[in-house]
Tab-separated table of C-alpha atoms in Angstrom:
chain	number	residue	atom	x	y	z
A	1	MET	CA	51.688	56.351	101.962
A	2	ASP	CA	50.342	57.202	105.112
A	3	SER	CA	51.590	59.501	107.641
A	4	ARG	CA	53.185	56.875	109.831
A	5	GLY	CA	55.954	56.392	107.551
A	6	ILE	CA	55.384	53.035	106.211
A	7	LEU	CA	57.261	52.511	103.382
A	8	ALA	CA	58.053	49.749	101.041
A	9	ALA	CA	61.157	49.795	98.842
A	10	ALA	CA	60.743	48.620	95.805
A	11	ALA	CA	63.760	46.666	93.771
A	12	VAL	CA	65.191	45.667	90.314
A	13	LEU	CA	66.953	42.243	90.888
A	14	LEU	CA	68.192	39.998	87.990
A	15	LEU	CA	67.911	36.199	87.332
A	16	LEU	CA	69.528	34.217	89.965
A	17	GLY	CA	72.573	32.306	89.252
A	18	GLY	CA	74.779	35.641	88.287
A	19	ALA	CA	72.953	37.188	85.239
A	20	GLU	CA	74.382	39.419	82.529
A	21	CYS	CA	72.217	42.700	81.819
A	22	SER	CA	71.082	41.146	78.397
A	23	ASP	CA	69.171	38.715	80.883
A	24	PRO	CA	65.402	38.719	82.159
A	25	ARG	CA	64.776	41.663	84.876
A	26	ILE	CA	61.640	41.595	87.115
A	27	VAL	CA	60.465	45.356	87.932
A	28	THR	CA	59.024	45.011	91.420
A	29	SER	CA	56.700	47.832	93.110
A	30	SER	CA	54.619	48.414	95.713
A	31	PRO	CA	51.292	50.673	95.305
A	32	ASP	CA	49.421	51.810	97.914
A	33	ALA	CA	46.119	49.824	98.637
A	34	PRO	CA	43.208	51.101	100.797
A	35	GLY	CA	44.554	50.129	104.268
A	36	GLY	CA	47.667	47.988	103.260
A	37	GLU	CA	49.709	47.477	99.886
A	38	ILE	CA	49.586	45.620	97.027
A	39	LEU	CA	53.276	44.386	96.026
A	40	THR	CA	53.507	43.803	92.482
A	41	CYS	CA	56.336	41.888	90.054
A	42	ASN	CA	56.526	42.027	86.659
A	43	LEU	CA	58.858	39.890	84.175
A	44	THR	CA	59.946	41.720	81.276
A	45	ASP	CA	60.624	38.990	79.002
A	46	PRO	CA	58.044	37.362	77.076
A	47	SER	CA	60.015	34.269	76.044
A	48	PHE	CA	59.805	32.158	79.164
A	49	GLN	CA	57.670	29.668	79.987
A	50	ILE	CA	56.196	30.668	83.202
A	51	SER	CA	54.206	27.362	85.314
A	52	GLY	CA	53.104	29.061	87.891
A	53	HIS	CA	53.738	32.313	90.754
A	54	GLN	CA	55.080	31.952	94.645
A	55	TRP	CA	54.821	34.909	97.072
A	56	LEU	CA	57.104	33.801	100.211
A	57	LYS	CA	57.487	35.998	103.622
A	58	GLY	CA	61.054	35.214	105.011
A	59	GLU	CA	61.100	31.111	103.533
A	60	LYS	CA	57.335	30.830	104.545
A	61	ILE	CA	55.203	30.476	101.078
A	62	VAL	CA	52.343	32.927	101.542
A	63	GLN	CA	50.367	32.407	98.436
A	64	GLU	CA	51.222	30.503	95.199
A	65	ASP	CA	49.219	29.617	91.800
A	66	LYS	CA	49.833	27.981	88.693
A	67	ASP	CA	48.773	30.928	86.072
A	68	GLY	CA	51.612	31.439	83.610
A	69	SER	CA	50.846	35.276	83.439
A	70	LEU	CA	54.555	37.889	83.457
A	71	VAL	CA	52.802	39.825	86.253
A	72	THR	CA	52.011	38.340	89.884
A	73	SER	CA	50.761	40.560	93.088
A	74	TYR	CA	50.217	39.971	96.534
A	75	ASN	CA	48.013	41.953	98.387
A	76	ILE	CA	48.999	43.148	102.485
A	77	SER	CA	45.790	43.865	103.678
A	78	GLU	CA	47.186	45.819	106.609
A	79	VAL	CA	50.877	47.035	106.849
A	80	SER	CA	52.303	46.697	110.385
A	81	ALA	CA	55.197	45.028	112.312
A	82	GLU	CA	53.506	41.644	111.849
A	83	SER	CA	53.550	42.093	107.738
A	84	SER	CA	56.605	44.150	107.643
A	85	GLY	CA	59.104	42.179	106.402
A	86	GLN	CA	61.507	40.945	103.023
A	87	TYR	CA	58.969	39.272	100.368
A	88	THR	CA	59.982	37.480	97.349
A	89	CYS	CA	58.091	37.019	94.433
A	90	LYS	CA	58.673	33.873	92.187
A	91	PHE	CA	58.292	33.011	88.831
A	92	LEU	CA	58.235	29.106	87.980
A	93	SER	CA	60.192	28.219	84.930
A	94	VAL	CA	63.802	27.008	84.020
A	95	PRO	CA	65.220	27.974	86.172
A	96	ASP	CA	63.078	30.051	88.346
A	97	ILE	CA	63.367	34.076	88.349
A	98	VAL	CA	62.698	35.962	91.421
A	99	GLY	CA	62.706	39.335	92.772
A	100	LEU	CA	62.568	40.985	96.227
A	101	ILE	CA	60.375	43.509	97.707
A	102	ASN	CA	61.549	45.149	101.311
A	103	VAL	CA	57.806	46.175	103.428
A	104	THR	CA	59.410	48.278	106.124
A	105	VAL	CA	57.534	50.041	108.938
A	106	PRO	CA	58.720	52.280	112.121
A	107	PRO	CA	59.868	50.457	115.219
A	108	HIS	CA	57.396	48.258	117.413
A	109	VAL	CA	58.178	48.339	120.894
A	110	VAL	CA	56.914	46.598	123.176
A	111	ALA	CA	58.162	45.249	126.703
A	112	TYR	CA	58.736	41.492	127.522
A	113	LYS	CA	56.748	42.031	130.905
A	114	LYS	CA	55.010	45.447	131.646
A	115	THR	CA	55.924	44.989	135.395
A	116	GLU	CA	58.985	42.678	136.941
A	117	HIS	CA	59.371	41.384	140.395
A	118	ALA	CA	62.758	40.594	141.873
A	119	ASN	CA	63.854	40.918	145.583
A	120	GLU	CA	66.125	43.215	146.803
A	121	GLY	CA	69.896	42.145	146.533
A	122	ASP	CA	68.859	40.150	143.440
A	123	THR	CA	69.457	41.101	139.847
A	124	GLY	CA	66.404	42.470	137.901
A	125	VAL	CA	66.288	41.524	134.538
A	126	LEU	CA	64.158	44.229	132.090
A	127	THR	CA	63.520	43.093	128.541
A	128	CYS	CA	62.059	45.112	125.293
A	129	LYS	CA	61.663	43.440	121.757
A	130	SER	CA	60.572	44.249	118.087
A	131	ASN	CA	59.575	42.244	115.600
A	132	SER	CA	58.949	44.873	113.010
A	133	TYR	CA	61.035	45.312	110.028
A	134	PRO	CA	64.078	46.825	109.719
A	135	LEU	CA	65.725	45.647	112.798
A	136	VAL	CA	66.190	48.540	115.368
A	137	GLU	CA	69.437	50.007	115.021
A	138	GLN	CA	70.094	51.720	118.461
A	139	TRP	CA	68.227	50.469	121.646
A	140	THR	CA	68.462	53.566	124.735
A	141	TRP	CA	67.491	52.920	128.319
A	142	TYR	CA	65.767	55.805	130.559
A	143	ARG	CA	64.747	55.663	134.030
A	144	SER	CA	61.672	57.873	135.076
A	145	SER	CA	62.636	60.233	137.636
A	146	GLU	CA	60.278	61.608	140.385
A	147	ASP	CA	60.158	65.071	138.734
A	148	GLY	CA	58.636	63.349	136.033
A	149	GLY	CA	61.747	63.812	133.156
A	150	LEU	CA	64.062	60.830	132.246
A	151	GLU	CA	67.559	59.963	133.477
A	152	PRO	CA	69.633	58.367	130.749
A	153	ILE	CA	71.062	54.653	131.543
A	154	VAL	CA	74.495	54.137	129.898
A	155	ASN	CA	76.595	51.447	130.142
A	156	GLY	CA	80.167	52.061	132.295
A	157	THR	CA	78.120	55.451	134.152
A	158	ASP	CA	77.408	52.945	137.159
A	159	GLU	CA	78.992	49.229	137.675
A	160	ARG	CA	74.930	47.987	138.740
A	161	TYR	CA	74.081	48.706	135.385
A	162	SER	CA	74.799	46.404	132.048
A	163	MET	CA	73.224	46.065	128.622
A	164	LYS	CA	72.941	44.155	125.846
A	165	SER	CA	71.286	44.650	122.817
A	166	THR	CA	70.864	43.152	119.538
A	167	GLY	CA	68.350	44.002	116.498
A	168	ASN	CA	65.051	42.849	117.656
A	169	LYS	CA	65.680	42.838	121.727
A	170	THR	CA	67.410	44.909	124.406
A	171	GLU	CA	68.366	43.997	128.059
A	172	LEU	CA	68.879	45.977	131.087
A	173	ARG	CA	70.533	44.192	134.072
A	174	ILE	CA	70.491	45.939	137.217
A	175	HIS	CA	72.752	44.397	139.583
A	176	GLN	CA	72.184	44.211	143.631
A	177	LEU	CA	68.864	45.824	143.608
A	178	ASP	CA	67.831	48.343	146.654
A	179	ILE	CA	64.430	48.500	147.580
A	180	GLU	CA	64.862	52.403	147.637
A	181	LYS	CA	66.788	52.979	144.846
A	182	ASP	CA	66.192	50.936	142.171
A	183	GLN	CA	62.169	50.708	142.425
A	184	GLY	CA	59.842	52.304	139.758
A	185	ASP	CA	59.716	52.847	135.546
A	186	TYR	CA	62.119	52.427	133.062
A	187	ILE	CA	61.628	53.186	129.517
A	188	CYS	CA	63.150	51.243	126.806
A	189	ASN	CA	63.208	53.371	123.193
A	190	GLY	CA	64.014	51.290	119.255
A	191	SER	CA	65.095	53.964	116.665
A	192	ASN	CA	65.546	52.807	113.254
A	193	VAL	CA	65.694	54.898	109.808
A	194	LEU	CA	61.971	55.312	109.645
A	195	GLY	CA	61.592	56.493	113.094
A	196	ILE	CA	61.479	55.899	117.501
A	197	THR	CA	59.342	54.196	119.210
A	198	GLY	CA	59.514	53.059	123.155
A	199	ALA	CA	57.852	50.986	125.863
A	200	THR	CA	58.042	51.210	130.081
A	201	VAL	CA	58.481	48.172	132.624
A	202	ALA	CA	57.592	48.820	136.001
A	203	LEU	CA	60.094	47.598	137.997
A	204	ARG	CA	58.805	45.837	141.894
A	205	VAL	CA	61.574	45.144	144.223
A	206	ARG	CA	60.603	43.265	147.625
A	207	SER	CA	61.800	42.868	150.818
A	208	ARG	CA	64.360	40.618	151.794
A	209	LEU	CA	61.948	38.971	153.856
A	210	ALA	CA	59.624	38.332	151.216
A	211	ALA	CA	60.427	35.088	150.624
A	212	LEU	CA	59.636	33.852	154.488
A	213	TRP	CA	56.420	35.346	154.251
A	214	PRO	CA	54.862	31.642	153.082
A	215	PHE	CA	56.787	30.330	155.785
A	216	LEU	CA	55.525	32.378	158.478
A	217	GLY	CA	52.310	31.736	157.394
A	218	ILE	CA	52.439	28.341	157.695
A	219	VAL	CA	53.829	28.036	161.272
A	220	ALA	CA	51.237	30.778	162.136
A	221	GLU	CA	48.535	28.330	161.046
A	222	VAL	CA	50.001	25.588	163.107
A	223	LEU	CA	50.268	27.748	166.296
A	224	ILE	CA	46.510	28.658	165.962
A	225	LEU	CA	45.290	25.005	165.217
A	226	VAL	CA	47.499	24.299	168.268
A	227	THR	CA	46.239	26.885	170.996
A	228	ILE	CA	42.779	25.681	170.046
A	229	ILE	CA	43.651	21.897	170.768
A	230	PHE	CA	45.049	23.250	174.050
A	231	ILE	CA	41.935	25.377	175.199
A	232	TYR	CA	39.865	22.554	174.011
A	233	GLU	CA	41.212	20.110	176.411
A	234	LYS	CA	41.673	22.604	179.475
A	235	ARG	CA	38.299	23.201	179.063
A	236	ARG	CA	36.799	19.729	179.482
A	237	LYS	CA	34.917	18.411	182.406
A	238	PRO	CA	37.505	16.816	185.337
A	239	ASP	CA	34.425	14.180	186.279
A	240	GLU	CA	34.202	12.944	182.755
A	241	VAL	CA	34.654	9.399	183.500
A	242	PRO	CA	33.970	6.401	181.314
A	243	GLU	CA	31.076	4.320	181.956
A	244	ASP	CA	33.027	1.641	182.196
A	245	GLU	CA	35.007	2.473	184.778
A	246	ASP	CA	31.495	2.891	187.107
A	247	GLY	CA	30.229	-0.242	186.279
A	248	GLY	CA	33.438	-2.340	187.300
A	249	CYS	CA	33.200	-0.963	191.045
A	250	ALA	CA	29.857	-2.351	191.402
A	251	PRO	CA	30.082	-6.083	191.619
A	252	LEU	CA	32.985	-5.039	194.228
A	253	LYS	CA	30.600	-3.722	196.874
A	254	SER	CA	28.056	-6.153	196.665
A	255	ASN	CA	30.921	-9.537	197.210
A	256	ALA	CA	32.248	-7.559	199.981
A	257	GLY	CA	28.801	-7.480	202.122
A	258	ALA	CA	28.193	-11.111	201.099
A	259	ASN	CA	31.501	-12.366	202.572
A	260	HIS	CA	30.580	-10.241	205.822
A	261	GLU	CA	27.173	-11.573	206.853
A	262	THR	CA	28.903	-14.894	206.196
A	263	VAL	CA	31.175	-14.203	209.179
A	264	ARG	CA	29.081	-13.125	211.526
A	265	GLN	CA	26.647	-16.536	211.476
A	266	ARG	CA	30.167	-18.457	211.853
A	267	ASN	CA	30.439	-16.307	215.144
A	268	SER	CA	27.254	-16.670	216.453
A	269	SER	CA	27.142	-20.375	215.714
């Protein structure tokens, strides 16, 4: 094993169905391999007719064959949080014979979101999770102080804080957010028998007016547009008159002159 403390717990399991001590057994082992581990199951009773093998991680089949050997192996190329878990080796026979090997690692804690945003007065929700095996046994939350230290957050110390944790997830809720008091970095730590790791979540609290900013932006754009239209209309020349209006007046002047000449001729006669 390497210095990270990655372990694989070997186990000896009996035949399924409540076998007695004289029944065949599977001897399991997990020797190191370069960069990973090789899981091995060895059936001690050669009288069984084996038609193949299966390897399962949880309920998912990760390897299978039709070999009749009494020994089967599965190679984990890289031991990590994703590859850790419970592995089952199954000898296909009548009945099937199975064994379990636990591949365990320290917690691999990550923040669901590295930065969380919330509005002042609302409830902020910070979440961390760990997908490694075994599950986290204890979750703890801290807040980073201005002097660089860590202030523990415990249920009951402040009614605005509430924590809810399960084996692979923890959640911190901060009620009635205050932009001055609550903004900052929060650390979640998860621990099991193999160690402890943590992750940081940055909480950013927006002002109460933040929700109005998009609306105010739209209003400002409308006002600017109306102002431009108003200025344009004011600067138009007042003597700009459509051509059809001037054309309509000319015939009226010509008719008036003709009528005047007719009246003068009648008077002289």
